[in-house]
PDB file of C-alpha atoms in Angstrom:
ATOM      1  CA  UNK A   1    -103.885-109.076 171.383  1.00 84.00           C
ATOM      2  CA  UNK A   2    -100.890-107.775 169.433  1.00 95.00           C
ATOM      3  CA  UNK A   3     -97.659-109.305 170.775  1.00 98.00           C
ATOM      4  CA  UNK A   4     -96.219-105.853 171.601  1.00 98.00           C
ATOM      5  CA  UNK A   5     -99.246-104.928 173.703  1.00 97.00           C
ATOM      6  CA  UNK A   6     -99.177-108.350 175.356  1.00 98.00           C
ATOM      7  CA  UNK A   7     -95.477-107.969 176.201  1.00 98.00           C
ATOM      8  CA  UNK A   8     -95.986-104.617 177.906  1.00 98.00           C
ATOM      9  CA  UNK A   9     -99.076-105.914 179.752  1.00 98.00           C
ATOM     10  CA  UNK A  10     -96.975-108.801 181.083  1.00 98.00           C
ATOM     11  CA  UNK A  11     -94.113-106.493 182.062  1.00 98.00           C
ATOM     12  CA  UNK A  12     -96.490-104.150 183.899  1.00 97.00           C
ATOM     13  CA  UNK A  13     -97.941-107.068 185.840  1.00 98.00           C
ATOM     14  CA  UNK A  14     -94.398-108.142 186.795  1.00 97.00           C
ATOM     15  CA  UNK A  15     -93.233-104.617 187.611  1.00 97.00           C
ATOM     16  CA  UNK A  16     -90.464-104.917 185.020  1.00 98.00           C
ATOM     17  CA  UNK A  17     -89.080-102.768 182.197  1.00 98.00           C
ATOM     18  CA  UNK A  18     -88.697-103.855 178.578  1.00 98.00           C
ATOM     19  CA  UNK A  19     -85.424-104.623 176.854  1.00 98.00           C
ATOM     20  CA  UNK A  20     -85.610-103.906 173.126  1.00 98.00           C
ATOM     21  CA  UNK A  21     -82.778-105.192 170.931  1.00 98.00           C
ATOM     22  CA  UNK A  22     -82.022-104.041 167.381  1.00 97.00           C
ATOM     23  CA  UNK A  23     -80.288-106.166 164.741  1.00 98.00           C
ATOM     24  CA  UNK A  24     -80.151-106.030 160.953  1.00 98.00           C
ATOM     25  CA  UNK A  25     -82.011-108.743 159.047  1.00 98.00           C
ATOM     26  CA  UNK A  26     -79.573-111.017 157.246  1.00 98.00           C
ATOM     27  CA  UNK A  27     -76.416-109.775 158.981  1.00 98.00           C
ATOM     28  CA  UNK A  28     -74.005-111.548 158.585  1.00 97.00           C
ATOM     29  CA  UNK A  29     -76.146-114.066 156.648  1.00 98.00           C
ATOM     30  CA  UNK A  30     -79.651-115.510 156.675  1.00 98.00           C
ATOM     31  CA  UNK A  31     -79.056-118.545 158.904  1.00 98.00           C
ATOM     32  CA  UNK A  32     -76.720-116.652 161.252  1.00 98.00           C
ATOM     33  CA  UNK A  33     -79.307-113.884 161.528  1.00 98.00           C
ATOM     34  CA  UNK A  34     -82.001-116.414 162.419  1.00 98.00           C
ATOM     35  CA  UNK A  35     -79.731-117.821 165.126  1.00 98.00           C
ATOM     36  CA  UNK A  36     -79.164-114.304 166.494  1.00 98.00           C
ATOM     37  CA  UNK A  37     -82.920-113.699 166.723  1.00 98.00           C
ATOM     38  CA  UNK A  38     -83.446-116.977 168.560  1.00 98.00           C
ATOM     39  CA  UNK A  39     -80.595-116.287 170.974  1.00 98.00           C
ATOM     40  CA  UNK A  40     -81.867-112.777 171.721  1.00 98.00           C
ATOM     41  CA  UNK A  41     -85.278-114.221 172.555  1.00 98.00           C
ATOM     42  CA  UNK A  42     -83.714-116.939 174.708  1.00 97.00           C
ATOM     43  CA  UNK A  43     -81.566-114.346 176.511  1.00 97.00           C
ATOM     44  CA  UNK A  44     -84.706-112.455 177.557  1.00 98.00           C
ATOM     45  CA  UNK A  45     -85.139-109.669 175.016  1.00 98.00           C
ATOM     46  CA  UNK A  46     -88.767-108.547 175.261  1.00 98.00           C
ATOM     47  CA  UNK A  47     -88.977-107.031 171.778  1.00 98.00           C
ATOM     48  CA  UNK A  48     -86.697-107.315 168.746  1.00 98.00           C
ATOM     49  CA  UNK A  49     -86.309-104.478 166.265  1.00 98.00           C
ATOM     50  CA  UNK A  50     -85.373-105.951 162.906  1.00 98.00           C
ATOM     51  CA  UNK A  51     -83.780-103.578 160.423  1.00 97.00           C
ATOM     52  CA  UNK A  52     -84.639-104.119 156.764  1.00 97.00           C
ATOM     53  CA  UNK A  53     -81.413-103.909 154.714  1.00 95.00           C
ATOM     54  CA  UNK A  54     -81.453-100.729 152.621  1.00 93.00           C
ATOM     55  CA  UNK A  55     -78.772 -99.105 150.483  1.00 92.00           C
ATOM     56  CA  UNK A  56     -79.277 -95.571 151.839  1.00 89.00           C
ATOM     57  CA  UNK A  57     -79.994 -95.707 155.596  1.00 86.00           C
ATOM     58  CA  UNK A  58     -79.459 -91.985 156.185  1.00 81.00           C
ATOM     59  CA  UNK A  59     -80.589 -91.972 159.826  1.00 79.00           C
ATOM     60  CA  UNK A  60     -78.047 -94.635 160.719  1.00 84.00           C
ATOM     61  CA  UNK A  61     -74.432 -94.273 161.731  1.00 84.00           C
ATOM     62  CA  UNK A  62     -71.570 -96.284 160.298  1.00 92.00           C
ATOM     63  CA  UNK A  63     -72.131 -99.407 162.432  1.00 93.00           C
ATOM     64  CA  UNK A  64     -75.683 -99.956 161.214  1.00 93.00           C
ATOM     65  CA  UNK A  65     -74.830 -98.812 157.691  1.00 94.00           C
ATOM     66  CA  UNK A  66     -72.162-101.489 157.465  1.00 95.00           C
ATOM     67  CA  UNK A  67     -74.583-104.080 158.859  1.00 96.00           C
ATOM     68  CA  UNK A  68     -77.071-103.258 156.097  1.00 96.00           C
ATOM     69  CA  UNK A  69     -74.261-103.474 153.547  1.00 96.00           C
ATOM     70  CA  UNK A  70     -73.159-106.890 154.839  1.00 97.00           C
ATOM     71  CA  UNK A  71     -76.743-108.155 154.676  1.00 98.00           C
ATOM     72  CA  UNK A  72     -77.275-106.874 151.143  1.00 97.00           C
ATOM     73  CA  UNK A  73     -74.016-108.443 149.982  1.00 97.00           C
ATOM     74  CA  UNK A  74     -75.141-111.707 151.558  1.00 97.00           C
ATOM     75  CA  UNK A  75     -78.210-111.604 149.307  1.00 97.00           C
ATOM     76  CA  UNK A  76     -80.793-110.278 151.754  1.00 97.00           C
ATOM     77  CA  UNK A  77     -83.932-108.669 150.328  1.00 97.00           C
ATOM     78  CA  UNK A  78     -87.195-107.351 151.735  1.00 97.00           C
ATOM     79  CA  UNK A  79     -88.935-110.604 150.806  1.00 97.00           C
ATOM     80  CA  UNK A  80     -86.186-112.658 152.481  1.00 98.00           C
ATOM     81  CA  UNK A  81     -86.495-110.482 155.581  1.00 98.00           C
ATOM     82  CA  UNK A  82     -90.139-111.517 155.827  1.00 98.00           C
ATOM     83  CA  UNK A  83     -89.101-115.133 155.336  1.00 98.00           C
ATOM     84  CA  UNK A  84     -86.646-114.677 158.220  1.00 98.00           C
ATOM     85  CA  UNK A  85     -89.553-113.653 160.435  1.00 98.00           C
ATOM     86  CA  UNK A  86     -91.603-116.645 159.287  1.00 98.00           C
ATOM     87  CA  UNK A  87     -88.738-118.976 160.209  1.00 98.00           C
ATOM     88  CA  UNK A  88     -88.367-117.292 163.605  1.00 98.00           C
ATOM     89  CA  UNK A  89     -92.097-117.665 164.262  1.00 98.00           C
ATOM     90  CA  UNK A  90     -91.814-121.448 163.924  1.00 98.00           C
ATOM     91  CA  UNK A  91     -90.337-121.529 167.435  1.00 97.00           C
ATOM     92  CA  UNK A  92     -90.674-118.060 169.008  1.00 98.00           C
ATOM     93  CA  UNK A  93     -93.351-115.522 169.936  1.00 98.00           C
ATOM     94  CA  UNK A  94     -91.097-112.581 170.893  1.00 98.00           C
ATOM     95  CA  UNK A  95     -92.572-109.402 169.311  1.00 98.00           C
ATOM     96  CA  UNK A  96     -90.826-108.076 166.208  1.00 98.00           C
ATOM     97  CA  UNK A  97     -90.833-104.446 165.070  1.00 98.00           C
ATOM     98  CA  UNK A  98     -89.600-103.715 161.563  1.00 98.00           C
ATOM     99  CA  UNK A  99     -87.172-100.787 161.537  1.00 96.00           C
ATOM    100  CA  UNK A 100     -87.036 -99.346 158.048  1.00 96.00           C
ATOM    101  CA  UNK A 101     -87.303 -96.483 155.605  1.00 95.00           C
ATOM    102  CA  UNK A 102     -90.204 -95.743 153.281  1.00 94.00           C
ATOM    103  CA  UNK A 103     -88.355 -96.591 150.061  1.00 94.00           C
ATOM    104  CA  UNK A 104     -88.221-100.408 150.397  1.00 95.00           C
ATOM    105  CA  UNK A 105     -91.768-100.527 151.768  1.00 95.00           C
ATOM    106  CA  UNK A 106     -93.159 -98.293 149.006  1.00 92.00           C
ATOM    107  CA  UNK A 107     -91.274-100.278 146.345  1.00 94.00           C
ATOM    108  CA  UNK A 108     -92.715-103.530 147.703  1.00 95.00           C
ATOM    109  CA  UNK A 109     -96.191-101.974 147.812  1.00 94.00           C
ATOM    110  CA  UNK A 110     -97.224-100.138 150.955  1.00 93.00           C
ATOM    111  CA  UNK A 111    -100.484-101.943 151.709  1.00 92.00           C
ATOM    112  CA  UNK A 112     -99.189-105.301 150.475  1.00 94.00           C
ATOM    113  CA  UNK A 113     -96.079-104.969 152.640  1.00 96.00           C
ATOM    114  CA  UNK A 114     -98.149-104.416 155.778  1.00 96.00           C
ATOM    115  CA  UNK A 115    -100.321-107.415 154.954  1.00 96.00           C
ATOM    116  CA  UNK A 116     -97.391-109.704 154.123  1.00 97.00           C
ATOM    117  CA  UNK A 117     -95.315-108.573 157.104  1.00 97.00           C
ATOM    118  CA  UNK A 118     -98.198-109.157 159.506  1.00 97.00           C
ATOM    119  CA  UNK A 119     -98.867-112.557 157.939  1.00 97.00           C
ATOM    120  CA  UNK A 120     -95.181-113.444 158.347  1.00 98.00           C
ATOM    121  CA  UNK A 121     -95.389-112.639 162.058  1.00 98.00           C
ATOM    122  CA  UNK A 122     -94.229-109.032 162.392  1.00 98.00           C
ATOM    123  CA  UNK A 123     -96.045-106.962 165.011  1.00 98.00           C
ATOM    124  CA  UNK A 124     -95.014-103.343 164.414  1.00 97.00           C
ATOM    125  CA  UNK A 125     -93.181-101.012 162.092  1.00 96.00           C
ATOM    126  CA  UNK A 126     -91.043 -97.927 162.591  1.00 95.00           C
ATOM    127  CA  UNK A 127     -90.837 -95.946 159.350  1.00 93.00           C
ATOM    128  CA  UNK A 128     -87.997 -93.550 160.028  1.00 91.00           C
ATOM    129  CA  UNK A 129     -88.705 -91.086 157.232  1.00 91.00           C
ATOM    130  CA  UNK A 130     -92.516 -91.071 157.145  1.00 88.00           C
ATOM    131  CA  UNK A 131     -94.038 -88.595 159.622  1.00 84.00           C
ATOM    132  CA  UNK A 132     -97.693 -89.408 160.413  1.00 83.00           C
ATOM    133  CA  UNK A 133     -99.008 -86.112 159.067  1.00 82.00           C
ATOM    134  CA  UNK A 134     -97.255 -86.754 155.739  1.00 83.00           C
ATOM    135  CA  UNK A 135     -98.767 -90.231 155.592  1.00 81.00           C
ATOM    136  CA  UNK A 136    -102.228 -88.738 156.167  1.00 81.00           C
ATOM    137  CA  UNK A 137    -101.836 -86.576 153.058  1.00 83.00           C
ATOM    138  CA  UNK A 138    -101.137 -89.502 150.721  1.00 83.00           C
ATOM    139  CA  UNK A 139    -103.949 -91.856 149.817  1.00 77.00           C
ATOM    140  CA  UNK A 140    -101.537 -94.660 148.904  1.00 80.00           C
ATOM    141  CA  UNK A 141    -100.117 -94.546 152.441  1.00 82.00           C
ATOM    142  CA  UNK A 142    -103.470 -94.447 154.208  1.00 69.00           C
ATOM    143  CA  UNK A 143    -103.961 -98.199 154.593  1.00 73.00           C
ATOM    144  CA  UNK A 144    -101.365 -99.827 156.791  1.00 77.00           C
ATOM    145  CA  UNK A 145    -103.371-102.202 158.974  1.00 85.00           C
ATOM    146  CA  UNK A 146    -101.879-105.211 160.691  1.00 90.00           C
ATOM    147  CA  UNK A 147     -98.788-103.588 162.205  1.00 95.00           C
ATOM    148  CA  UNK A 148     -98.504-101.201 165.128  1.00 95.00           C
ATOM    149  CA  UNK A 149     -96.989 -97.914 163.963  1.00 93.00           C
ATOM    150  CA  UNK A 150     -94.184 -96.910 166.324  1.00 95.00           C
ATOM    151  CA  UNK A 151     -93.351 -93.182 166.556  1.00 94.00           C
ATOM    152  CA  UNK A 152     -89.996 -91.500 167.063  1.00 94.00           C
ATOM    153  CA  UNK A 153     -89.724 -88.494 169.375  1.00 95.00           C
ATOM    154  CA  UNK A 154     -86.450 -86.589 169.683  1.00 91.00           C
ATOM    155  CA  UNK A 155     -85.263 -84.178 172.402  1.00 90.00           C
ATOM    156  CA  UNK A 156     -85.650 -81.362 169.878  1.00 90.00           C
ATOM    157  CA  UNK A 157     -89.236 -82.210 168.922  1.00 93.00           C
ATOM    158  CA  UNK A 158     -91.435 -79.139 169.622  1.00 93.00           C
ATOM    159  CA  UNK A 159     -93.879 -79.555 172.499  1.00 91.00           C
ATOM    160  CA  UNK A 160     -97.001 -79.348 170.321  1.00 91.00           C
ATOM    161  CA  UNK A 161     -95.605 -81.975 167.965  1.00 93.00           C
ATOM    162  CA  UNK A 162     -94.717 -84.245 170.883  1.00 94.00           C
ATOM    163  CA  UNK A 163     -98.426 -84.297 171.668  1.00 92.00           C
ATOM    164  CA  UNK A 164     -99.348 -85.089 168.042  1.00 89.00           C
ATOM    165  CA  UNK A 165     -96.851 -87.929 167.798  1.00 92.00           C
ATOM    166  CA  UNK A 166     -97.620 -89.339 171.233  1.00 92.00           C
ATOM    167  CA  UNK A 167    -101.360 -89.448 170.624  1.00 88.00           C
ATOM    168  CA  UNK A 168    -100.940 -91.274 167.301  1.00 86.00           C
ATOM    169  CA  UNK A 169     -98.354 -93.766 168.585  1.00 90.00           C
ATOM    170  CA  UNK A 170     -99.100 -97.462 168.827  1.00 94.00           C
ATOM    171  CA  UNK A 171     -97.247-100.231 170.636  1.00 97.00           C
ATOM    172  CA  UNK A 172     -94.591 -98.019 172.174  1.00 98.00           C
ATOM    173  CA  UNK A 173     -92.838 -94.723 171.559  1.00 98.00           C
ATOM    174  CA  UNK A 174     -89.158 -94.686 170.593  1.00 97.00           C
ATOM    175  CA  UNK A 175     -87.721 -91.699 172.461  1.00 95.00           C
ATOM    176  CA  UNK A 176     -84.262 -90.671 171.297  1.00 92.00           C
ATOM    177  CA  UNK A 177     -82.011 -89.771 174.210  1.00 84.00           C
ATOM    178  CA  UNK A 178     -79.961 -87.563 171.885  1.00 71.00           C
ATOM    179  CA  UNK A 179     -80.146 -86.107 168.395  1.00 62.00           C
ATOM    180  CA  UNK A 180     -78.045 -87.434 165.515  1.00 58.00           C
ATOM    181  CA  UNK A 181     -77.650 -90.800 163.828  1.00 53.00           C
ATOM    182  CA  UNK A 182     -77.587 -94.245 165.422  1.00 58.00           C
ATOM    183  CA  UNK A 183     -74.384 -95.213 167.165  1.00 55.00           C
ATOM    184  CA  UNK A 184     -73.010 -91.682 167.222  1.00 52.00           C
ATOM    185  CA  UNK A 185     -73.078 -91.210 170.990  1.00 60.00           C
ATOM    186  CA  UNK A 186     -70.866 -92.022 173.938  1.00 63.00           C
ATOM    187  CA  UNK A 187     -73.693 -92.077 176.479  1.00 63.00           C
ATOM    188  CA  UNK A 188     -77.421 -91.388 176.818  1.00 68.00           C
ATOM    189  CA  UNK A 189     -78.552 -87.912 177.823  1.00 67.00           C
ATOM    190  CA  UNK A 190     -78.797 -86.975 181.499  1.00 71.00           C
ATOM    191  CA  UNK A 191     -82.225 -85.391 180.842  1.00 83.00           C
ATOM    192  CA  UNK A 192     -84.082 -88.621 180.096  1.00 89.00           C
ATOM    193  CA  UNK A 193     -86.412 -88.442 183.108  1.00 92.00           C
ATOM    194  CA  UNK A 194     -87.742 -85.027 182.094  1.00 92.00           C
ATOM    195  CA  UNK A 195     -88.027 -86.049 178.460  1.00 92.00           C
ATOM    196  CA  UNK A 196     -90.002 -89.185 179.285  1.00 95.00           C
ATOM    197  CA  UNK A 197     -92.289 -87.267 181.653  1.00 95.00           C
ATOM    198  CA  UNK A 198     -93.048 -84.705 178.940  1.00 94.00           C
ATOM    199  CA  UNK A 199     -94.075 -87.483 176.539  1.00 96.00           C
ATOM    200  CA  UNK A 200     -96.122 -89.356 179.127  1.00 95.00           C
ATOM    201  CA  UNK A 201     -98.167 -86.241 179.787  1.00 95.00           C
ATOM    202  CA  UNK A 202     -99.850 -86.925 176.421  1.00 94.00           C
ATOM    203  CA  UNK A 203    -100.259 -90.687 176.289  1.00 95.00           C
ATOM    204  CA  UNK A 204    -100.567 -94.028 178.082  1.00 95.00           C
ATOM    205  CA  UNK A 205     -98.428 -95.667 175.393  1.00 97.00           C
ATOM    206  CA  UNK A 206     -95.168 -97.069 176.828  1.00 98.00           C
ATOM    207  CA  UNK A 207     -92.059 -94.949 176.257  1.00 98.00           C
ATOM    208  CA  UNK A 208     -88.779 -96.710 175.467  1.00 98.00           C
ATOM    209  CA  UNK A 209     -85.485 -94.841 175.206  1.00 96.00           C
ATOM    210  CA  UNK A 210     -82.594 -95.546 172.861  1.00 94.00           C
ATOM    211  CA  UNK A 211     -79.359 -94.002 171.503  1.00 86.00           C
ATOM    212  CA  UNK A 212     -76.066 -94.176 173.366  1.00 85.00           C
ATOM    213  CA  UNK A 213     -76.765 -97.160 175.641  1.00 92.00           C
ATOM    214  CA  UNK A 214     -73.829 -99.551 175.726  1.00 93.00           C
ATOM    215  CA  UNK A 215     -73.277-100.597 179.366  1.00 95.00           C
ATOM    216  CA  UNK A 216     -75.359-102.203 182.126  1.00 97.00           C
ATOM    217  CA  UNK A 217     -75.086 -99.039 184.255  1.00 95.00           C
ATOM    218  CA  UNK A 218     -76.492 -96.947 181.403  1.00 94.00           C
ATOM    219  CA  UNK A 219     -79.289 -99.462 180.821  1.00 96.00           C
ATOM    220  CA  UNK A 220     -80.231 -99.344 184.501  1.00 96.00           C
ATOM    221  CA  UNK A 221     -80.178 -95.539 184.539  1.00 94.00           C
ATOM    222  CA  UNK A 222     -82.536 -95.358 181.544  1.00 95.00           C
ATOM    223  CA  UNK A 223     -84.838 -98.064 182.943  1.00 97.00           C
ATOM    224  CA  UNK A 224     -85.351 -96.022 186.105  1.00 96.00           C
ATOM    225  CA  UNK A 225     -87.257 -93.405 184.065  1.00 95.00           C
ATOM    226  CA  UNK A 226     -88.526 -95.161 180.938  1.00 97.00           C
ATOM    227  CA  UNK A 227     -90.754 -98.156 180.254  1.00 98.00           C
ATOM    228  CA  UNK A 228     -88.023 -99.789 178.225  1.00 98.00           C
ATOM    229  CA  UNK A 229     -84.411 -99.660 177.103  1.00 98.00           C
ATOM    230  CA  UNK A 230     -83.436 -99.876 173.421  1.00 97.00           C
ATOM    231  CA  UNK A 231     -79.954-101.028 172.411  1.00 97.00           C
ATOM    232  CA  UNK A 232     -78.984-101.199 168.760  1.00 95.00           C
ATOM    233  CA  UNK A 233     -75.554-100.254 167.432  1.00 94.00           C
ATOM    234  CA  UNK A 234     -73.718-101.764 170.389  1.00 95.00           C
ATOM    235  CA  UNK A 235     -75.345-105.137 169.644  1.00 97.00           C
ATOM    236  CA  UNK A 236     -74.752-104.844 165.897  1.00 97.00           C
ATOM    237  CA  UNK A 237     -71.086-104.109 166.620  1.00 97.00           C
ATOM    238  CA  UNK A 238     -70.789-107.568 168.171  1.00 97.00           C
ATOM    239  CA  UNK A 239     -71.861-109.104 164.860  1.00 98.00           C
ATOM    240  CA  UNK A 240     -69.231-107.057 163.053  1.00 97.00           C
ATOM    241  CA  UNK A 241     -66.503-108.064 165.514  1.00 97.00           C
ATOM    242  CA  UNK A 242     -67.430-111.759 165.722  1.00 98.00           C
ATOM    243  CA  UNK A 243     -68.967-112.831 162.387  1.00 96.00           C
ATOM    244  CA  UNK A 244     -68.038-116.501 162.934  1.00 97.00           C
ATOM    245  CA  UNK A 245     -69.820-116.678 166.309  1.00 98.00           C
ATOM    246  CA  UNK A 246     -72.227-113.784 165.993  1.00 98.00           C
ATOM    247  CA  UNK A 247     -75.161-115.266 167.935  1.00 98.00           C
ATOM    248  CA  UNK A 248     -72.999-116.286 170.886  1.00 98.00           C
ATOM    249  CA  UNK A 249     -71.287-112.876 170.952  1.00 98.00           C
ATOM    250  CA  UNK A 250     -74.634-111.076 170.876  1.00 98.00           C
ATOM    251  CA  UNK A 251     -76.004-113.267 173.667  1.00 98.00           C
ATOM    252  CA  UNK A 252     -72.940-112.714 175.861  1.00 98.00           C
ATOM    253  CA  UNK A 253     -73.058-108.957 175.307  1.00 98.00           C
ATOM    254  CA  UNK A 254     -76.792-108.498 175.872  1.00 98.00           C
ATOM    255  CA  UNK A 255     -77.165-110.743 178.935  1.00 98.00           C
ATOM    256  CA  UNK A 256     -75.797-108.172 181.443  1.00 98.00           C
ATOM    257  CA  UNK A 257     -77.720-105.347 179.726  1.00 98.00           C
ATOM    258  CA  UNK A 258     -80.963-107.312 180.054  1.00 98.00           C
ATOM    259  CA  UNK A 259     -80.202-108.128 183.689  1.00 98.00           C
ATOM    260  CA  UNK A 260     -79.547-104.467 184.462  1.00 98.00           C
ATOM    261  CA  UNK A 261     -82.795-103.412 182.757  1.00 98.00           C
ATOM    262  CA  UNK A 262     -84.761-105.958 184.793  1.00 97.00           C
ATOM    263  CA  UNK A 263     -83.076-104.963 188.061  1.00 97.00           C
ATOM    264  CA  UNK A 264     -85.020-101.707 188.352  1.00 93.00           C
TER     265      UNK A 264
END
């Protein structure tokens, strides 16, 4: 069984919600990034979203843009990101979802990337700028076996398209609590319960909610309606603020968020 599916099966059996943490691969450096991944797993993160460093992350706000820039300046590449996963897999089985744009994957070779990423130990992929219907129209993008394809659904997604995306989703659905770029929000939307219910009307796939979650109270509020809580920019900010003790800072920041998510 894919690690993502296994994680949600375990959480269902325990009556718990998932905590999904996002960090950028190679930020602030390769070894420090590996330590962050290990500490997130040890702290109780159920799934880790690993951002591939890219020069033009247009869906990301300044916090994640700067993280990608730091990683690139530290020498991180797509190939080294896969090596980071291989190193992590030597000691950990926490599911990893690659969070990326089509450009680095297409440059690497779409089918080859999926094969190499899966072999390295990745479990899923979220391609931010590749809608599933666009992928279906391109033969070179047709073969992407080995990784679960995570779908994004926004509050502004039309109802008929919500159904299309939900039915084609694998692993889990990333539901945006608000529109905009990552990190550009002061709080999650108050309409999350209705949004999650509308998505769940079309699928059995777990629905996790992200964007704007920075405090334990917000994490608990989201967990009451969704199958999981996604925190990204707020975690990445800890790396920016504490580059010399990034893993410890991330662990200290996420611990109460994880506890709040599990308290529901």
